[in-house]
Amino acid sequence: MSYAENLWLFFILLFGIIIVPGMDMLFVLANALTGGGNRGLAATGGIMTGGMVHTLNGAVGVGLLMHFVPILYNPLLIAGAVYMAYIGLTLIRSSIKVGQDGPAGSRSAWKAFRQGLVICLINPKAYLFVFAVYPQFLKPAYGPIWMQAAIMGLMTVATQFAVYGGLAVSAGRSRNLLVANPRATIFAGRAAGLLLVVVSVLTAWHGLKAA
């Protein structure tokens, strides 16, 4: 697999995760609906900042692991694949719905930014996801780990801005669409789950082959 193909696969997986309605998306929508698009964009900025912190954690953790304990890299790769498969199966089996009630909006754009940052940073699933996914895409063969992580981090915040920022600007229409079409959100969640399972199987196969 070439580096360009590796990045495309990461982007598809990243987009599939971000586009599924969850806590971050609901927080952005709630702030946009209660305080306008500016507050929604401020909440988006907080979540994007949290995403950069998660990217740094993933890059440092994977880089240190490959440098000091390289023998554990393949087991981590396989463990990460198992975790991704678990998330994927959970999404496939679940029925994701967006209800009428969301988190309470903040009283200022700055507070919305801080709340978005905290919500992103205290989410334990985000840490598990980063450490499960990043070993699949950060590979010494593609160049310096820090440079690969920087590119993936930029892709992450750009995708978050495109999705969450777009929802913040058109909060009313997007919110009504999600509430009125529960089947669409269920389909999106299950499609993302299937993608996770496929990627995890391929990752586990490569990890076992290299072991």
PDB file of C-alpha atoms in Angstrom:
ATOM      1  CA  MET A   1       0.000   0.000   0.000  1.00  0.00           C
ATOM      2  CA  SER A   2       1.384   3.407  -1.006  1.00  0.00           C
ATOM      3  CA  TYR A   3       1.445   6.404   1.325  1.00  0.00           C
ATOM      4  CA  ALA A   4      -1.305   8.133  -0.678  1.00  0.00           C
ATOM      5  CA  GLU A   5      -3.522   5.047  -0.405  1.00  0.00           C
ATOM      6  CA  ASN A   6      -2.757   4.898   3.316  1.00  0.00           C
ATOM      7  CA  LEU A   7      -3.906   8.519   3.756  1.00  0.00           C
ATOM      8  CA  TRP A   8      -7.060   7.946   1.719  1.00  0.00           C
ATOM      9  CA  LEU A   9      -7.969   4.962   3.865  1.00  0.00           C
ATOM     10  CA  PHE A  10      -7.351   7.012   7.014  1.00  0.00           C
ATOM     11  CA  PHE A  11      -9.526   9.827   5.676  1.00  0.00           C
ATOM     12  CA  ILE A  12     -12.396   7.486   4.790  1.00  0.00           C
ATOM     13  CA  LEU A  13     -12.259   5.933   8.249  1.00  0.00           C
ATOM     14  CA  LEU A  14     -11.939   9.350   9.909  1.00  0.00           C
ATOM     15  CA  PHE A  15     -14.861  10.799   7.964  1.00  0.00           C
ATOM     16  CA  GLY A  16     -16.999   7.772   8.739  1.00  0.00           C
ATOM     17  CA  ILE A  17     -16.364   8.236  12.475  1.00  0.00           C
ATOM     18  CA  ILE A  18     -16.869  12.013  12.546  1.00  0.00           C
ATOM     19  CA  ILE A  19     -20.039  12.033  10.433  1.00  0.00           C
ATOM     20  CA  VAL A  20     -21.871   9.650  12.780  1.00  0.00           C
ATOM     21  CA  PRO A  21     -23.981  11.698  15.255  1.00  0.00           C
ATOM     22  CA  GLY A  22     -22.471  11.595  18.717  1.00  0.00           C
ATOM     23  CA  MET A  23     -21.668  13.710  21.761  1.00  0.00           C
ATOM     24  CA  ASP A  24     -19.446  16.193  19.892  1.00  0.00           C
ATOM     25  CA  MET A  25     -21.964  16.732  17.108  1.00  0.00           C
ATOM     26  CA  LEU A  26     -24.870  17.169  19.519  1.00  0.00           C
ATOM     27  CA  PHE A  27     -22.873  19.680  21.565  1.00  0.00           C
ATOM     28  CA  VAL A  28     -22.112  21.781  18.471  1.00  0.00           C
ATOM     29  CA  LEU A  29     -25.744  21.648  17.341  1.00  0.00           C
ATOM     30  CA  ALA A  30     -27.062  22.572  20.785  1.00  0.00           C
ATOM     31  CA  ASN A  31     -24.764  25.606  21.015  1.00  0.00           C
ATOM     32  CA  ALA A  32     -25.614  26.716  17.484  1.00  0.00           C
ATOM     33  CA  LEU A  33     -29.350  26.405  18.135  1.00  0.00           C
ATOM     34  CA  THR A  34     -29.269  28.221  21.464  1.00  0.00           C
ATOM     35  CA  GLY A  35     -26.674  30.888  20.657  1.00  0.00           C
ATOM     36  CA  GLY A  36     -26.353  31.081  16.896  1.00  0.00           C
ATOM     37  CA  GLY A  37     -23.764  29.996  14.365  1.00  0.00           C
ATOM     38  CA  ASN A  38     -20.889  31.847  16.061  1.00  0.00           C
ATOM     39  CA  ARG A  39     -21.353  29.897  19.270  1.00  0.00           C
ATOM     40  CA  GLY A  40     -21.613  26.677  17.309  1.00  0.00           C
ATOM     41  CA  LEU A  41     -18.347  27.485  15.532  1.00  0.00           C
ATOM     42  CA  ALA A  42     -16.732  28.289  18.888  1.00  0.00           C
ATOM     43  CA  ALA A  43     -17.785  24.873  20.183  1.00  0.00           C
ATOM     44  CA  THR A  44     -16.370  23.368  16.983  1.00  0.00           C
ATOM     45  CA  GLY A  45     -13.064  25.150  17.629  1.00  0.00           C
ATOM     46  CA  GLY A  46     -12.857  23.625  21.096  1.00  0.00           C
ATOM     47  CA  ILE A  47     -13.465  20.143  19.738  1.00  0.00           C
ATOM     48  CA  MET A  48     -10.865  20.700  17.006  1.00  0.00           C
ATOM     49  CA  THR A  49      -8.305  21.745  19.635  1.00  0.00           C
ATOM     50  CA  GLY A  50      -9.074  18.601  21.591  1.00  0.00           C
ATOM     51  CA  GLY A  51      -8.596  16.601  18.399  1.00  0.00           C
ATOM     52  CA  MET A  52      -5.107  18.065  17.997  1.00  0.00           C
ATOM     53  CA  VAL A  53      -4.254  17.030  21.555  1.00  0.00           C
ATOM     54  CA  HIS A  54      -5.430  13.487  20.826  1.00  0.00           C
ATOM     55  CA  THR A  55      -3.299  13.464  17.672  1.00  0.00           C
ATOM     56  CA  LEU A  56      -0.244  14.523  19.694  1.00  0.00           C
ATOM     57  CA  ASN A  57      -0.924  11.798  22.251  1.00  0.00           C
ATOM     58  CA  GLY A  58      -1.213   9.190  19.518  1.00  0.00           C
ATOM     59  CA  ALA A  59       1.931  10.313  17.712  1.00  0.00           C
ATOM     60  CA  VAL A  60       4.083  10.472  20.848  1.00  0.00           C
ATOM     61  CA  GLY A  61       2.761   7.172  22.164  1.00  0.00           C
ATOM     62  CA  VAL A  62       3.250   5.273  18.908  1.00  0.00           C
ATOM     63  CA  GLY A  63       6.635   6.903  18.228  1.00  0.00           C
ATOM     64  CA  LEU A  64       7.992   6.059  21.693  1.00  0.00           C
ATOM     65  CA  LEU A  65       6.647   2.530  21.476  1.00  0.00           C
ATOM     66  CA  MET A  66       8.328   1.825  18.133  1.00  0.00           C
ATOM     67  CA  HIS A  67      11.599   3.353  19.332  1.00  0.00           C
ATOM     68  CA  PHE A  68      11.922   1.773  22.778  1.00  0.00           C
ATOM     69  CA  VAL A  69       9.789  -1.385  22.598  1.00  0.00           C
ATOM     70  CA  PRO A  70       9.482  -2.329  18.906  1.00  0.00           C
ATOM     71  CA  ILE A  71       8.646  -5.958  19.767  1.00  0.00           C
ATOM     72  CA  LEU A  72       5.284  -4.769  21.145  1.00  0.00           C
ATOM     73  CA  TYR A  73       4.300  -2.920  17.980  1.00  0.00           C
ATOM     74  CA  ASN A  74       2.662  -5.850  16.183  1.00  0.00           C
ATOM     75  CA  PRO A  75       0.753  -7.029  19.288  1.00  0.00           C
ATOM     76  CA  LEU A  76      -0.548  -3.450  19.672  1.00  0.00           C
ATOM     77  CA  LEU A  77      -1.497  -3.475  16.008  1.00  0.00           C
ATOM     78  CA  ILE A  78      -3.538  -6.652  16.498  1.00  0.00           C
ATOM     79  CA  ALA A  79      -5.049  -5.421  19.774  1.00  0.00           C
ATOM     80  CA  GLY A  80      -6.039  -2.203  18.059  1.00  0.00           C
ATOM     81  CA  ALA A  81      -7.628  -4.164  15.245  1.00  0.00           C
ATOM     82  CA  VAL A  82      -9.675  -6.168  17.748  1.00  0.00           C
ATOM     83  CA  TYR A  83     -10.828  -2.972  19.435  1.00  0.00           C
ATOM     84  CA  MET A  84     -11.781  -1.399  16.091  1.00  0.00           C
ATOM     85  CA  ALA A  85     -13.730  -4.536  15.196  1.00  0.00           C
ATOM     86  CA  TYR A  86     -15.559  -4.307  18.531  1.00  0.00           C
ATOM     87  CA  ILE A  87     -16.512  -0.674  17.847  1.00  0.00           C
ATOM     88  CA  GLY A  88     -17.608  -1.598  14.333  1.00  0.00           C
ATOM     89  CA  LEU A  89     -19.790  -4.486  15.492  1.00  0.00           C
ATOM     90  CA  THR A  90     -21.310  -2.269  18.179  1.00  0.00           C
ATOM     91  CA  LEU A  91     -22.215   0.343  15.571  1.00  0.00           C
ATOM     92  CA  ILE A  92     -23.658  -2.283  13.227  1.00  0.00           C
ATOM     93  CA  ARG A  93     -25.839  -3.734  15.977  1.00  0.00           C
ATOM     94  CA  SER A  94     -26.979  -0.396  17.411  1.00  0.00           C
ATOM     95  CA  SER A  95     -29.697   1.974  16.236  1.00  0.00           C
ATOM     96  CA  ILE A  96     -28.262   5.474  16.469  1.00  0.00           C
ATOM     97  CA  LYS A  97     -30.967   8.126  16.820  1.00  0.00           C
ATOM     98  CA  VAL A  98     -30.931  11.846  17.426  1.00  0.00           C
ATOM     99  CA  GLY A  99     -33.590  13.004  19.853  1.00  0.00           C
ATOM    100  CA  GLN A 100     -35.194  16.392  20.315  1.00  0.00           C
ATOM    101  CA  ASP A 101     -33.289  17.243  23.500  1.00  0.00           C
ATOM    102  CA  GLY A 102     -29.573  18.056  23.470  1.00  0.00           C
ATOM    103  CA  PRO A 103     -26.965  19.353  25.898  1.00  0.00           C
ATOM    104  CA  ALA A 104     -27.571  22.782  27.358  1.00  0.00           C
ATOM    105  CA  GLY A 105     -25.953  25.626  25.437  1.00  0.00           C
ATOM    106  CA  SER A 106     -23.252  27.826  26.937  1.00  0.00           C
ATOM    107  CA  ARG A 107     -23.749  31.532  27.596  1.00  0.00           C
ATOM    108  CA  SER A 108     -20.756  32.735  25.589  1.00  0.00           C
ATOM    109  CA  ALA A 109     -18.636  31.731  22.622  1.00  0.00           C
ATOM    110  CA  TRP A 110     -15.554  31.440  24.862  1.00  0.00           C
ATOM    111  CA  LYS A 111     -17.385  29.165  27.256  1.00  0.00           C
ATOM    112  CA  ALA A 112     -18.621  27.090  24.325  1.00  0.00           C
ATOM    113  CA  PHE A 113     -15.010  26.758  23.144  1.00  0.00           C
ATOM    114  CA  ARG A 114     -13.816  25.666  26.587  1.00  0.00           C
ATOM    115  CA  GLN A 115     -16.700  23.236  27.002  1.00  0.00           C
ATOM    116  CA  GLY A 116     -16.020  21.748  23.568  1.00  0.00           C
ATOM    117  CA  LEU A 117     -12.360  21.275  24.452  1.00  0.00           C
ATOM    118  CA  VAL A 118     -13.176  19.626  27.786  1.00  0.00           C
ATOM    119  CA  ILE A 119     -15.827  17.362  26.261  1.00  0.00           C
ATOM    120  CA  CYS A 120     -13.312  16.161  23.694  1.00  0.00           C
ATOM    121  CA  LEU A 121     -10.499  15.680  26.225  1.00  0.00           C
ATOM    122  CA  ILE A 122     -12.509  13.806  28.874  1.00  0.00           C
ATOM    123  CA  ASN A 123     -13.920  11.308  26.403  1.00  0.00           C
ATOM    124  CA  PRO A 124     -12.049   8.050  27.192  1.00  0.00           C
ATOM    125  CA  LYS A 125     -13.198   6.453  23.947  1.00  0.00           C
ATOM    126  CA  ALA A 126     -11.271   9.118  22.019  1.00  0.00           C
ATOM    127  CA  TYR A 127      -8.004   8.059  23.678  1.00  0.00           C
ATOM    128  CA  LEU A 128      -8.699   4.389  23.045  1.00  0.00           C
ATOM    129  CA  PHE A 129      -9.603   5.139  19.434  1.00  0.00           C
ATOM    130  CA  VAL A 130      -6.411   7.120  18.804  1.00  0.00           C
ATOM    131  CA  PHE A 131      -4.151   4.447  20.257  1.00  0.00           C
ATOM    132  CA  ALA A 132      -6.047   1.735  18.399  1.00  0.00           C
ATOM    133  CA  VAL A 133      -6.115   3.477  15.011  1.00  0.00           C
ATOM    134  CA  TYR A 134      -2.834   5.378  14.795  1.00  0.00           C
ATOM    135  CA  PRO A 135      -0.577   2.292  14.824  1.00  0.00           C
ATOM    136  CA  GLN A 136      -2.426   1.158  11.705  1.00  0.00           C
ATOM    137  CA  PHE A 137      -1.410   4.272   9.740  1.00  0.00           C
ATOM    138  CA  LEU A 138       1.816   5.602  11.310  1.00  0.00           C
ATOM    139  CA  LYS A 139       4.561   3.519   9.711  1.00  0.00           C
ATOM    140  CA  PRO A 140       8.341   4.157   9.563  1.00  0.00           C
ATOM    141  CA  ALA A 141       8.347   3.221   5.879  1.00  0.00           C
ATOM    142  CA  TYR A 142       6.423   6.405   5.074  1.00  0.00           C
ATOM    143  CA  GLY A 143       8.921   8.780   6.682  1.00  0.00           C
ATOM    144  CA  PRO A 144       9.268  10.570  10.046  1.00  0.00           C
ATOM    145  CA  ILE A 145       6.463   9.678  12.452  1.00  0.00           C
ATOM    146  CA  TRP A 146       6.014  13.298  13.557  1.00  0.00           C
ATOM    147  CA  MET A 147       5.457  14.423   9.966  1.00  0.00           C
ATOM    148  CA  GLN A 148       2.903  11.687   9.311  1.00  0.00           C
ATOM    149  CA  ALA A 149       1.127  12.564  12.566  1.00  0.00           C
ATOM    150  CA  ALA A 150       1.078  16.261  11.651  1.00  0.00           C
ATOM    151  CA  ILE A 151      -0.595  15.487   8.331  1.00  0.00           C
ATOM    152  CA  MET A 152      -3.124  13.188   9.995  1.00  0.00           C
ATOM    153  CA  GLY A 153      -3.780  15.840  12.642  1.00  0.00           C
ATOM    154  CA  LEU A 154      -4.444  18.472   9.980  1.00  0.00           C
ATOM    155  CA  MET A 155      -6.779  16.054   8.208  1.00  0.00           C
ATOM    156  CA  THR A 156      -8.599  15.459  11.493  1.00  0.00           C
ATOM    157  CA  VAL A 157      -9.189  19.122  12.355  1.00  0.00           C
ATOM    158  CA  ALA A 158     -10.079  19.964   8.743  1.00  0.00           C
ATOM    159  CA  THR A 159     -12.670  17.178   8.655  1.00  0.00           C
ATOM    160  CA  GLN A 160     -14.052  18.225  12.050  1.00  0.00           C
ATOM    161  CA  PHE A 161     -14.339  21.801  10.822  1.00  0.00           C
ATOM    162  CA  ALA A 162     -16.033  20.777   7.588  1.00  0.00           C
ATOM    163  CA  VAL A 163     -18.573  18.529   9.328  1.00  0.00           C
ATOM    164  CA  TYR A 164     -19.178  20.285  12.649  1.00  0.00           C
ATOM    165  CA  GLY A 165     -18.657  23.785  11.265  1.00  0.00           C
ATOM    166  CA  GLY A 166     -21.075  23.074   8.441  1.00  0.00           C
ATOM    167  CA  LEU A 167     -23.649  21.855  10.935  1.00  0.00           C
ATOM    168  CA  ALA A 168     -23.119  24.931  13.105  1.00  0.00           C
ATOM    169  CA  VAL A 169     -23.775  27.279  10.188  1.00  0.00           C
ATOM    170  CA  SER A 170     -26.921  25.438   9.103  1.00  0.00           C
ATOM    171  CA  ALA A 171     -27.929  24.117  12.538  1.00  0.00           C
ATOM    172  CA  GLY A 172     -31.682  24.410  12.133  1.00  0.00           C
ATOM    173  CA  ARG A 173     -31.923  22.513   8.854  1.00  0.00           C
ATOM    174  CA  SER A 174     -29.368  19.888   9.845  1.00  0.00           C
ATOM    175  CA  ARG A 175     -31.011  19.306  13.220  1.00  0.00           C
ATOM    176  CA  ASN A 176     -34.473  18.934  11.698  1.00  0.00           C
ATOM    177  CA  LEU A 177     -33.109  16.596   9.036  1.00  0.00           C
ATOM    178  CA  LEU A 178     -31.494  14.283  11.578  1.00  0.00           C
ATOM    179  CA  VAL A 179     -34.573  14.229  13.812  1.00  0.00           C
ATOM    180  CA  ALA A 180     -36.956  13.645  10.926  1.00  0.00           C
ATOM    181  CA  ASN A 181     -34.869  10.883   9.309  1.00  0.00           C
ATOM    182  CA  PRO A 182     -33.825   8.385  11.990  1.00  0.00           C
ATOM    183  CA  ARG A 183     -33.234   5.722   9.328  1.00  0.00           C
ATOM    184  CA  ALA A 184     -30.539   7.894   7.739  1.00  0.00           C
ATOM    185  CA  THR A 185     -28.579   8.136  10.993  1.00  0.00           C
ATOM    186  CA  ILE A 186     -28.964   4.412  11.621  1.00  0.00           C
ATOM    187  CA  PHE A 187     -27.656   3.674   8.111  1.00  0.00           C
ATOM    188  CA  ALA A 188     -24.684   6.040   8.574  1.00  0.00           C
ATOM    189  CA  GLY A 189     -23.752   4.395  11.861  1.00  0.00           C
ATOM    190  CA  ARG A 190     -23.956   0.880  10.456  1.00  0.00           C
ATOM    191  CA  ALA A 191     -21.979   1.838   7.345  1.00  0.00           C
ATOM    192  CA  ALA A 192     -19.227   3.295   9.545  1.00  0.00           C
ATOM    193  CA  GLY A 193     -19.311   0.140  11.663  1.00  0.00           C
ATOM    194  CA  LEU A 194     -18.889  -2.075   8.606  1.00  0.00           C
ATOM    195  CA  LEU A 195     -15.935   0.034   7.461  1.00  0.00           C
ATOM    196  CA  LEU A 196     -14.308  -0.371  10.877  1.00  0.00           C
ATOM    197  CA  VAL A 197     -14.710  -4.135  10.747  1.00  0.00           C
ATOM    198  CA  VAL A 198     -13.212  -4.362   7.232  1.00  0.00           C
ATOM    199  CA  VAL A 199     -10.224  -2.196   8.171  1.00  0.00           C
ATOM    200  CA  SER A 200      -9.669  -4.146  11.398  1.00  0.00           C
ATOM    201  CA  VAL A 201      -9.628  -7.469   9.551  1.00  0.00           C
ATOM    202  CA  LEU A 202      -7.058  -6.161   7.055  1.00  0.00           C
ATOM    203  CA  THR A 203      -4.969  -4.711   9.883  1.00  0.00           C
ATOM    204  CA  ALA A 204      -5.013  -7.918  11.907  1.00  0.00           C
ATOM    205  CA  TRP A 205      -4.019  -9.904   8.800  1.00  0.00           C
ATOM    206  CA  HIS A 206      -1.014  -7.633   8.160  1.00  0.00           C
ATOM    207  CA  GLY A 207      -0.040  -7.747  11.842  1.00  0.00           C
ATOM    208  CA  LEU A 208      -0.167 -11.543  11.973  1.00  0.00           C
ATOM    209  CA  LYS A 209       1.719 -11.795   8.690  1.00  0.00           C
ATOM    210  CA  ALA A 210       4.526  -9.577  10.012  1.00  0.00           C
ATOM    211  CA  ALA A 211       4.701 -11.287  13.412  1.00  0.00           C
TER     212      ALA A 211
END
